[in-house]
Short mmCIF file of C-alpha atoms in Angstrom, two decimals:
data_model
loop_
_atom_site.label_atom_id
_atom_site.label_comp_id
_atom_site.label_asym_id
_atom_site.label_seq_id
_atom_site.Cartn_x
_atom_site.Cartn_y
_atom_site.Cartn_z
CA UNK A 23 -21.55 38.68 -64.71
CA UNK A 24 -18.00 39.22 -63.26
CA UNK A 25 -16.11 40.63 -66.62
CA UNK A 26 -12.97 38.82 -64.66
CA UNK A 27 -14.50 35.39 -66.20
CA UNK A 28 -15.25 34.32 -68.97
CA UNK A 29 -16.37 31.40 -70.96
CA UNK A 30 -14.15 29.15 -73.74
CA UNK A 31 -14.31 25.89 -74.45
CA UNK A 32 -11.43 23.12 -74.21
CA UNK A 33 -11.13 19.76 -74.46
CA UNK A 34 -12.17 17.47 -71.54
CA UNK A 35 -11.55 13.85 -71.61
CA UNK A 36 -11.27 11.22 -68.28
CA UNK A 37 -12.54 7.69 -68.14
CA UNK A 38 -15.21 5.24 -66.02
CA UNK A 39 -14.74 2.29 -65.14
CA UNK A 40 -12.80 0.70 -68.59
CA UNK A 41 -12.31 4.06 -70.27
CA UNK A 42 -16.32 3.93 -71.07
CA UNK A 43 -16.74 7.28 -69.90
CA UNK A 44 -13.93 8.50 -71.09
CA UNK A 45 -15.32 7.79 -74.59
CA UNK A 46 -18.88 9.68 -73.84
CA UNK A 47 -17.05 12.85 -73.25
CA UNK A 48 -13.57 12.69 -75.28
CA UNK A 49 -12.30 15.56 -76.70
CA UNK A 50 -16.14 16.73 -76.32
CA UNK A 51 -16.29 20.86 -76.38
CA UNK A 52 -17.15 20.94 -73.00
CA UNK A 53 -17.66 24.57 -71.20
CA UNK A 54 -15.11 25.45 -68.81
CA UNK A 55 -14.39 28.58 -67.03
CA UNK A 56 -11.23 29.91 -66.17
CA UNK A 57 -10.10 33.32 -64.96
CA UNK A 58 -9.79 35.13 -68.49
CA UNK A 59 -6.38 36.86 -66.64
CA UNK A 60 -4.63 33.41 -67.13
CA UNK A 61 -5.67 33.18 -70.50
CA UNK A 62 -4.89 36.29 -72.10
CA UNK A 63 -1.73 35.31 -73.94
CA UNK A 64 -0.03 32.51 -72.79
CA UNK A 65 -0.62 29.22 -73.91
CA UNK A 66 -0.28 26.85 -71.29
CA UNK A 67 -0.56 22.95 -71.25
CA UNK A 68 -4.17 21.13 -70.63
CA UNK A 69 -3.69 17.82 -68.18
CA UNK A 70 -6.23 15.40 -68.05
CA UNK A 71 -5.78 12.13 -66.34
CA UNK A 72 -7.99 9.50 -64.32
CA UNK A 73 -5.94 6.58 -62.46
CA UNK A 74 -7.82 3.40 -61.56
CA UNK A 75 -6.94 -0.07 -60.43
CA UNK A 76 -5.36 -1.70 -63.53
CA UNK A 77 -2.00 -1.60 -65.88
CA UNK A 78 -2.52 0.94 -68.01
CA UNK A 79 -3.68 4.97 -68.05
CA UNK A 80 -4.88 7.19 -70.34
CA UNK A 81 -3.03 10.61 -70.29
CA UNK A 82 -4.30 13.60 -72.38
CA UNK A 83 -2.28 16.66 -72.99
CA UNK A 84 -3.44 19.52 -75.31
CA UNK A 85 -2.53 22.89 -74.64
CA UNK A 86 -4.92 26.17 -74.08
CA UNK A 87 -5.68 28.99 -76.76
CA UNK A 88 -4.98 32.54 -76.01
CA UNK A 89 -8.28 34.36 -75.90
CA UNK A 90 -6.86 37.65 -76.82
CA UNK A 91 -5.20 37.01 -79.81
CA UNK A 92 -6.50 33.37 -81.39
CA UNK A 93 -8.06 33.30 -84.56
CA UNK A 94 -9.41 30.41 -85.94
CA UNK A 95 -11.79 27.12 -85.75
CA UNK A 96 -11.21 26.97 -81.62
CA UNK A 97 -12.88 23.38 -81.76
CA UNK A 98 -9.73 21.97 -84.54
CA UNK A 99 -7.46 24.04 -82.81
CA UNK A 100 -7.76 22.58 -79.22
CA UNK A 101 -8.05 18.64 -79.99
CA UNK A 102 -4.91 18.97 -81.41
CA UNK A 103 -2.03 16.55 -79.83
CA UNK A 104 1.19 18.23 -77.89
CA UNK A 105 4.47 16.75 -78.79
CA UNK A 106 5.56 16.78 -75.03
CA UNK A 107 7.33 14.81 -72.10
CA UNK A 108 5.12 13.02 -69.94
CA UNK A 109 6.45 11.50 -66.66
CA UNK A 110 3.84 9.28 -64.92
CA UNK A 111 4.87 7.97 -61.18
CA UNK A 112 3.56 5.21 -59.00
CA UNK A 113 4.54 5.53 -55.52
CA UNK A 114 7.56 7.95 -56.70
CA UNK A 115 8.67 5.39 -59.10
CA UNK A 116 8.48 6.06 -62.62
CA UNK A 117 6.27 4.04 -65.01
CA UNK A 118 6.77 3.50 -68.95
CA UNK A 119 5.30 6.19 -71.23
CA UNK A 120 4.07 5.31 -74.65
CA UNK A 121 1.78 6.99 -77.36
CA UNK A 122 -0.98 6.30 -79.18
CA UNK A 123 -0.05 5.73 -82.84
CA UNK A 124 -2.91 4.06 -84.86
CA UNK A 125 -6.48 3.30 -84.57
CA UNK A 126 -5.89 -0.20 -83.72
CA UNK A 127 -4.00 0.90 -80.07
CA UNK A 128 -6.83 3.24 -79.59
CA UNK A 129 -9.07 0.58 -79.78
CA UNK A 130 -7.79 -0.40 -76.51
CA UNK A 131 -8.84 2.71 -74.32
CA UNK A 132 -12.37 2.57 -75.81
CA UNK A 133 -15.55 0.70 -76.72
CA UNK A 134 -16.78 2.67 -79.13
CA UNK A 135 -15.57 1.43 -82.96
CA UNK A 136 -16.02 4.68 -85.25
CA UNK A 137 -12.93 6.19 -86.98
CA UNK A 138 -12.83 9.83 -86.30
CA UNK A 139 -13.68 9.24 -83.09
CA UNK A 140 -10.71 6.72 -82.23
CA UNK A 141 -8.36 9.18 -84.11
CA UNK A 142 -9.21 11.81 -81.64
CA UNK A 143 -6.92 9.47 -79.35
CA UNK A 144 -3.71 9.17 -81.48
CA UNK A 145 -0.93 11.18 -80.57
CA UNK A 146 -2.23 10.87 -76.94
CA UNK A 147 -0.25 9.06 -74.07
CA UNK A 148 -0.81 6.51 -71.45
CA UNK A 149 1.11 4.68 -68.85
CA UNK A 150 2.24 1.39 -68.33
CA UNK A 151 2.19 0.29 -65.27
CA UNK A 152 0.24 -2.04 -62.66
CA UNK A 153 -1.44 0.20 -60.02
CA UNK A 154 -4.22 -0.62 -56.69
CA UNK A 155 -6.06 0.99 -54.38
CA UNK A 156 -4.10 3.01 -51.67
CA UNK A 157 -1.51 4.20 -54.70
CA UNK A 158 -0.01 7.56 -55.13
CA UNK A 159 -0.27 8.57 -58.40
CA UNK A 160 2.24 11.60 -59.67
CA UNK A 161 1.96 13.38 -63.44
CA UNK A 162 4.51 16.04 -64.99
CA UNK A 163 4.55 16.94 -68.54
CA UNK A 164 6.60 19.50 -69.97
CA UNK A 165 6.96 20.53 -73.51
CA UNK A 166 8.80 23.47 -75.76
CA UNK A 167 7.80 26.94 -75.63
CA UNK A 168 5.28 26.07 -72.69
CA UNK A 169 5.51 26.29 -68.52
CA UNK A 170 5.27 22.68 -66.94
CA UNK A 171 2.84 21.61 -65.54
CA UNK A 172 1.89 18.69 -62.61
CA UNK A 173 0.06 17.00 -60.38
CA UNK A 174 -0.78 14.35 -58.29
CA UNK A 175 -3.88 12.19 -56.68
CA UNK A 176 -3.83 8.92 -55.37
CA UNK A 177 -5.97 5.54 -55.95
CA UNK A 178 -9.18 5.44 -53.36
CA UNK A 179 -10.03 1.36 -52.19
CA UNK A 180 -13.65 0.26 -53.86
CA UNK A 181 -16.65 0.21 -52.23
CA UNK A 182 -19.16 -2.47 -53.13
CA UNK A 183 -22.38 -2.10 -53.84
CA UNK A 184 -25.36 -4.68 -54.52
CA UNK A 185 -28.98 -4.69 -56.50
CA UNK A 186 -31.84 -4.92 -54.31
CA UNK A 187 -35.10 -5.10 -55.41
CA UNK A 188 -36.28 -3.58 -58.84
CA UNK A 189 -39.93 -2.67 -59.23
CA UNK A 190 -40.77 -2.05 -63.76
CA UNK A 191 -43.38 0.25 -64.72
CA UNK A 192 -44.27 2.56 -61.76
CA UNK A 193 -45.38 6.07 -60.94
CA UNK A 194 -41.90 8.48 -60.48
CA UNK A 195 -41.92 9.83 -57.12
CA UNK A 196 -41.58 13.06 -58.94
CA UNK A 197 -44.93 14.76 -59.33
CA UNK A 198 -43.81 16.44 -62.35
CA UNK A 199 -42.70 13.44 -64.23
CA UNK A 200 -45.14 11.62 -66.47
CA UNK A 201 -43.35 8.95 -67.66
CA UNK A 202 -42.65 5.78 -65.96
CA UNK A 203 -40.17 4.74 -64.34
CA UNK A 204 -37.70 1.48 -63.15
CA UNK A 205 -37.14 1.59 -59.30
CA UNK A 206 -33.80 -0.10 -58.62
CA UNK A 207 -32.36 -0.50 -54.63
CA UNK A 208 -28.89 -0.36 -54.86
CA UNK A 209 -27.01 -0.76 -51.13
CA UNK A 210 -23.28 0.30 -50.06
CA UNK A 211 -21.40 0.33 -46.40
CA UNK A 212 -19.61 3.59 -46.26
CA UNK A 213 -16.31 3.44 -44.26
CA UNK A 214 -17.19 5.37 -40.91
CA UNK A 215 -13.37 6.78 -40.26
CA UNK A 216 -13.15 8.65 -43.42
CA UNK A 217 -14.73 11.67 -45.34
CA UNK A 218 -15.87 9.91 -48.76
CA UNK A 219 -16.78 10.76 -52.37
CA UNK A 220 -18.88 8.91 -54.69
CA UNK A 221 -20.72 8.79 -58.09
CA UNK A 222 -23.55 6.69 -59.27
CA UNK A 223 -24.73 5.78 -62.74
CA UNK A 224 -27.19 3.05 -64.19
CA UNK A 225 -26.94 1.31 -67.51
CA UNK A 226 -28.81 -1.17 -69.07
CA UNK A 227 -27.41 -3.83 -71.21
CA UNK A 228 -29.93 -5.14 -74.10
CA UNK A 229 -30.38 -7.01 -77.53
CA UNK A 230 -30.84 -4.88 -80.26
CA UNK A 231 -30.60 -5.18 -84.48
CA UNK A 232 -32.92 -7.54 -86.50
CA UNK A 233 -34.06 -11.21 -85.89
CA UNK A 234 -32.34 -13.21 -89.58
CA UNK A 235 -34.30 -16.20 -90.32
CA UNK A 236 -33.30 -18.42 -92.57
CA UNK A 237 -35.81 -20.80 -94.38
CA UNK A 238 -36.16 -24.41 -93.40
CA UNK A 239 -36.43 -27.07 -95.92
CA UNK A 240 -39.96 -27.38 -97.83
CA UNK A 241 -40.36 -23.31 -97.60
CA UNK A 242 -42.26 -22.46 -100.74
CA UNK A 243 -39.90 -19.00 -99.98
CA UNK A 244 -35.92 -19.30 -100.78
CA UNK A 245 -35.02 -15.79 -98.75
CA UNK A 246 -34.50 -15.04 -95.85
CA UNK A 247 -36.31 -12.66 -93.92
CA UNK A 248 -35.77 -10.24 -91.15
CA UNK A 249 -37.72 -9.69 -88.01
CA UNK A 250 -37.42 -5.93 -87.08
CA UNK A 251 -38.68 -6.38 -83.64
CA UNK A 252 -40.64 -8.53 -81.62
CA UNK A 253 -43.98 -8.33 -82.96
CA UNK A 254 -42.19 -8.94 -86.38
CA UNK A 255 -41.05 -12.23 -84.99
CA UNK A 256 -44.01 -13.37 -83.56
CA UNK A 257 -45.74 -12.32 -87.06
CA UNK A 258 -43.60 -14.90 -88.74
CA UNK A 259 -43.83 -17.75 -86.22
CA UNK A 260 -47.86 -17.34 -87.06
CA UNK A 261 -47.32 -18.17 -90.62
CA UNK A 262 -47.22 -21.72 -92.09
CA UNK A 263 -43.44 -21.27 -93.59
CA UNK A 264 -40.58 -22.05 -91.28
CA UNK A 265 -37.51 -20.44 -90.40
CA UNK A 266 -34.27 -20.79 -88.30
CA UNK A 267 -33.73 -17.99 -86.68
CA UNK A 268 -30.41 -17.03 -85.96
CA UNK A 269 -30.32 -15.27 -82.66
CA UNK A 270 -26.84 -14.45 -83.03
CA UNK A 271 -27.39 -11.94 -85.51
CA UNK A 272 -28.55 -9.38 -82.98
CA UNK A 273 -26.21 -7.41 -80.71
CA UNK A 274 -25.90 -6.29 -77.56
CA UNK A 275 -25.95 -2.43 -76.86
CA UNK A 276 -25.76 -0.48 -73.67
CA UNK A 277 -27.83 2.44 -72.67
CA UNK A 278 -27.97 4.80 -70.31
CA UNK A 279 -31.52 5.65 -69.22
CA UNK A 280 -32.45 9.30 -67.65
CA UNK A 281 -32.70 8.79 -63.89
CA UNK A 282 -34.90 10.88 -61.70
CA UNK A 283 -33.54 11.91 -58.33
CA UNK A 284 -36.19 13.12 -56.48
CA UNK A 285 -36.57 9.70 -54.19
CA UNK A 286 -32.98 9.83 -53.53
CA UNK A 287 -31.72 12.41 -51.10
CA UNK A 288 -28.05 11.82 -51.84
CA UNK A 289 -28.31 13.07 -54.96
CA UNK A 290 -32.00 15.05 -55.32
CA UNK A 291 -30.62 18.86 -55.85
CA UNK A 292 -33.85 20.08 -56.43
CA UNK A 293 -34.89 23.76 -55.35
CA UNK A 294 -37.69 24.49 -53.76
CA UNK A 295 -36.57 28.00 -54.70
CA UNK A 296 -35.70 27.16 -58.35
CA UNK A 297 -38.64 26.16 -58.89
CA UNK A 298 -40.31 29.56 -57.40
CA UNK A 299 -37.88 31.53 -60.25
CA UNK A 300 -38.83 28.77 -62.63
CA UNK A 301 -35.73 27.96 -63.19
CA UNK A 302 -33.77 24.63 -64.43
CA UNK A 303 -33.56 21.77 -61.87
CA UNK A 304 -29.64 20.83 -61.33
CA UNK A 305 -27.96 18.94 -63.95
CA UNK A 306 -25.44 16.46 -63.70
CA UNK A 307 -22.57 16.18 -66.61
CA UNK A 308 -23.13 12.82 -68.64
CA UNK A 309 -25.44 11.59 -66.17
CA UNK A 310 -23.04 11.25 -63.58
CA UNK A 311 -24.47 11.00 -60.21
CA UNK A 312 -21.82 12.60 -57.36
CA UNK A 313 -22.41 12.64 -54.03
CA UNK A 314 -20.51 12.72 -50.72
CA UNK A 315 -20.98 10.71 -47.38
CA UNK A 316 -21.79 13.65 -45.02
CA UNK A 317 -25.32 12.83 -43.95
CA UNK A 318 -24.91 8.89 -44.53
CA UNK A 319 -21.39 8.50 -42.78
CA UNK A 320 -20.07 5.21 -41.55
CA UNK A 321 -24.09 4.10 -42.39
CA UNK A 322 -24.91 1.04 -44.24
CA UNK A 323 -27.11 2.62 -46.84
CA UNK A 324 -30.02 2.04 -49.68
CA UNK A 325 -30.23 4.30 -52.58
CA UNK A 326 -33.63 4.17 -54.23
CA UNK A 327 -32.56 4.71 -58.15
CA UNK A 328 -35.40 6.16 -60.30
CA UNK A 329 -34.58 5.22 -64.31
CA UNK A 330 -36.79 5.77 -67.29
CA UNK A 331 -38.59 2.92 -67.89
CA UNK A 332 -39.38 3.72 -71.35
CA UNK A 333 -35.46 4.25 -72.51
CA UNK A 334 -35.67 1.15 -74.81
CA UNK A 335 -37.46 -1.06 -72.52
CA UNK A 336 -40.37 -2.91 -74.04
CA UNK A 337 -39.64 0.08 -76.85
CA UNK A 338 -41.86 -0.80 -79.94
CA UNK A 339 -38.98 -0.46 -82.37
CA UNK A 340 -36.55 -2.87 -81.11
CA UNK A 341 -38.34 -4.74 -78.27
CA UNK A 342 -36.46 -7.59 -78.12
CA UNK A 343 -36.58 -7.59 -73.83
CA UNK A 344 -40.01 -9.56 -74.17
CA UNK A 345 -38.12 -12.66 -75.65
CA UNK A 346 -34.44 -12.05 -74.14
CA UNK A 347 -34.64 -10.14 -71.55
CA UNK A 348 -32.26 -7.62 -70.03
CA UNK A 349 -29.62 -6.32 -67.51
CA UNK A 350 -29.49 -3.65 -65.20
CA UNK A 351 -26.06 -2.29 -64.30
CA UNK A 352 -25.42 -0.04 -60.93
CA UNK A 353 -22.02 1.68 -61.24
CA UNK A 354 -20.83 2.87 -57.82
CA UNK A 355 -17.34 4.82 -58.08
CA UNK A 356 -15.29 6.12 -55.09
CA UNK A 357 -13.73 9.24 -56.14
CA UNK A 358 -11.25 11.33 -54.95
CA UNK A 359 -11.72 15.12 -53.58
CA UNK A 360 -9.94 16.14 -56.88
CA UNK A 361 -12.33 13.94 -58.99
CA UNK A 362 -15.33 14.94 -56.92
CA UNK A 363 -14.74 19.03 -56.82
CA UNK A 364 -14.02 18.89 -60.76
CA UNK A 365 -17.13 17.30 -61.64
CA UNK A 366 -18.64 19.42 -58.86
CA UNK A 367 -17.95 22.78 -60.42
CA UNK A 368 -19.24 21.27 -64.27
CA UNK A 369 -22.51 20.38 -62.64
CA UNK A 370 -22.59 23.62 -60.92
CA UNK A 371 -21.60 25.92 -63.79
CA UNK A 372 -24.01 24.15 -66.19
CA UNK A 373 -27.00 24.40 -63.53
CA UNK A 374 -26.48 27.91 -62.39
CA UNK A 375 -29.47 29.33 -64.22
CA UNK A 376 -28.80 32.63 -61.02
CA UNK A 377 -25.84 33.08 -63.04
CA UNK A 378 -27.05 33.47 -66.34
CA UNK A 379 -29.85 35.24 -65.36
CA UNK A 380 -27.33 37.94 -64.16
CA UNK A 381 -27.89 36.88 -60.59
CA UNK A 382 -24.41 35.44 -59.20
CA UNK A 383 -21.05 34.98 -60.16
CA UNK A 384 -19.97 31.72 -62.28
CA UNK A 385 -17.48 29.59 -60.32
CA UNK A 386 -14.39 28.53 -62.69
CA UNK A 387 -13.76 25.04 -63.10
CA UNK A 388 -11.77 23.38 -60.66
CA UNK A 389 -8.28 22.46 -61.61
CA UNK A 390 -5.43 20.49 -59.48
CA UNK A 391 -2.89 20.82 -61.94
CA UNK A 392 -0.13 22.93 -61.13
CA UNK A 393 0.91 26.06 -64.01
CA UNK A 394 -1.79 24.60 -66.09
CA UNK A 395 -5.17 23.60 -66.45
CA UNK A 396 -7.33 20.32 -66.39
CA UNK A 397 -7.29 17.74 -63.86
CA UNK A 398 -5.54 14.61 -61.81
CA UNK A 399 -7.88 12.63 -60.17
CA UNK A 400 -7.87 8.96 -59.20
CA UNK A 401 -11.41 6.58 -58.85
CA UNK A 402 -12.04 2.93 -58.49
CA UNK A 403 -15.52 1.54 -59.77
CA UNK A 404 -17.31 -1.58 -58.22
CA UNK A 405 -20.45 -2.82 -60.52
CA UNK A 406 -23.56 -4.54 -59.47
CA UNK A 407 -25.50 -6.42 -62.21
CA UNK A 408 -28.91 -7.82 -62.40
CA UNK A 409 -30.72 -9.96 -65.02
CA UNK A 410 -34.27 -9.23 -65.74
CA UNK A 411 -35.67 -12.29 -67.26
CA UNK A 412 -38.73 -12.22 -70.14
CA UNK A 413 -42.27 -11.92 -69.09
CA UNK A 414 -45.07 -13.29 -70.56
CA UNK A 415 -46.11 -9.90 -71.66
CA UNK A 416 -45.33 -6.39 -71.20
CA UNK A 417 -46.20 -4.98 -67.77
CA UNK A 418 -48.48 -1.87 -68.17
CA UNK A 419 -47.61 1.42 -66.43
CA UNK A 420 -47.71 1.77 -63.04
CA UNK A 421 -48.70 -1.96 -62.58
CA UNK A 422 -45.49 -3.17 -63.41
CA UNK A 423 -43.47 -6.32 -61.59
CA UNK A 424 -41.31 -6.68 -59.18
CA UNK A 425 -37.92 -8.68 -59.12
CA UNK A 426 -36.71 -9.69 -55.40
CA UNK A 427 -33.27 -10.21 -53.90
#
């Protein structure tokens, strides 16, 4: 390996869609790889920031660690907060700056409800200001003892997408996969006058928790009772004492099932070659799915989305689908260059088994920010939803139904 790299970790943290991916990777000790010549003494200041259609932006600054001369926990030492001055412009003109002072504001830039990890976010900075599609977006931040830093992206229009057809509980197109899987048709018109960038992801929204049932009047038993899934339930509506079951005491959660890209050429990165070494198939950070438009371009175009089928659908332990149902999500996000090369050179770090085999150099982590690291990159998210109703009874594998347009 070139000795003119080398590894450290940093904090990364950007959003999706309402800060919901921001949250699956904040302050996460992502890899990152930087020329270790930058590095070797000077701290400099970290610049993470995602624009989107809306009123209001996240902006995290944290500053690098010297790798020749830091000692100490590196994971405490980089999530800490940078007292620093943070000018955010729309269109040249500058917006409001606040910070994040208590878990109750964090709140607001995430869906996820544990402590420590909301207090990752105080200290931290956002914007104020309403911004759409077509907007240039401008960042400097500047703070004692450390070079400014900058940089600048710009808001890219939406593209919408719709659900197709959705075929449960059939045979992956992948030879090597054993498992079954949900085949979802998601469709998009890419714009034929530009170059465009994109990333995919599917989620699917579920009940989850215990069944409370409450006993009804002439129950020889004066508790209640909790159904732990669905065969629990059905267990007590066999028995002679009643219950009112309160529905609303289950919750809704949000997965995100592993996809298999084989049957979809935008985003299959599968070797041929890879797989002569025996080496890892490509991996995409946090189940991101990037792509660009070059073989699809100005096209009207179906993407045949392979999901897991057994990621908490008609899952033993809380199978609650068979009497609720569920909902499939397709997340299709227009990203900028910037957004696209960053997440680009993650995916190609973390799936260059050549390079840690000693075989090719490891590419550093692409940065637009100017006397710093980290990144400025703008996206704007269109989602396509579909509601799987209950069936009768669980469709076996590879026999599974099909739900039309």
């Amino acid at each position: 390996m070139n000795t003119n790299h080398r590894r450290i970790k940093i904090n990364v943290s950007w959003k999706w869609g309402l800060f919901f991916f921001l949250m699956s990777v904040a302050f996460s000790s992502c890899i990152d790889d930087f020329d270790v010549k930058k590095l070797q003494d000077t701290p400099r200041l970290v610049l993470y920031c995602f624009p989107t259609e809306g009123d209001t932006t996240l902006i995290v600054v944290t500053k690098s660690l010297p790798v020749s001369s830091f000692k100490g926990d590196i994971d405490t030492q980089s999530r800490l907060t940078v007292d620093a001055s943070v000018v955010y412009k729309v269109n040249g003109m500058p917006q409001e700056v606040k910070r994040i002072e208590n878990i109750k504001e964090a709140q607001s830039f995430s869906q996820v409800s544990d402590s420590w990890s909301l207090s990752t976010l105080i200290g931290q900075y956002y914007a104020v200001g309403k911004q759409k599609a077509g907007d240039k977006i401008e960042v400097q931040v500047s703070a004692d003892g450390l070079s400014e830093v900058s940089a600048s992206t710009s808001i890219p229009k939406k593209v919408d997408v719709n659900i197709g057809d959705i075929h449960l509980k059939e045979k992956s197109s992948d030879h090597d996969v054993y498992f079954s899987v949900d085949k979802l048709e998601a469709t998009f018109s890419d714009p034929a006058s530009t170059t465009d960038y994109y990333s995919v992801k599917v989620t699917r929204k579920q009940k989850y928790g215990n069944l409370k049932g409450v006993p009804k009047e002439g129950n020889r038993w004066q508790y209640d009772v909790y159904a732990n899934n669905y065969q629990d339930y059905l267990n007590y509506l066999g028995r002679e004492d009643e219950y009112e079951w309160c529905f609303d005491s289950l919750a809704s959660n949000i997965v995100w099932p592993e996809m298999v890209t084989t049957s979809e050429p935008l985003i299959n990165k599968k070797s041929e070659l890879d797989d002569d070494f025996g080496f890892d198939e490509y991996k995409y950070f946090d189940d991101v799915y990037i792509f660009n438009d070059r073989t699809i371009n100005g096209q009207t175009y179906t993407m045949h989305l392979e999901v897991n089928s057994n990621d908490s659908y008609w899952h033993t332990y809380d199978g609650w689908d068979r009497l609720f149902g569920f909902t499939y999500n397709v997340q299709l996000c227009k990203v900028t260059p910037e957004y696209y090369r960053f997440l680009k050179s993650i995916n190609d770090a973390q799936s260059n088994s050549w390079a840690d085999a000693g075989l090719m150099q490891v590419t550093p982590t692409y940065s637009n920010v100017k006397g710093g690291f980290g990144v400025v990159a703008g996206f704007n998210v269109c989602e396509a939803s579909k509601y799987i109703a209950p069936l009768p009874s669980a469709p076996s594998d590879n026999q599974g139904g099909i739900y039309t347009k």
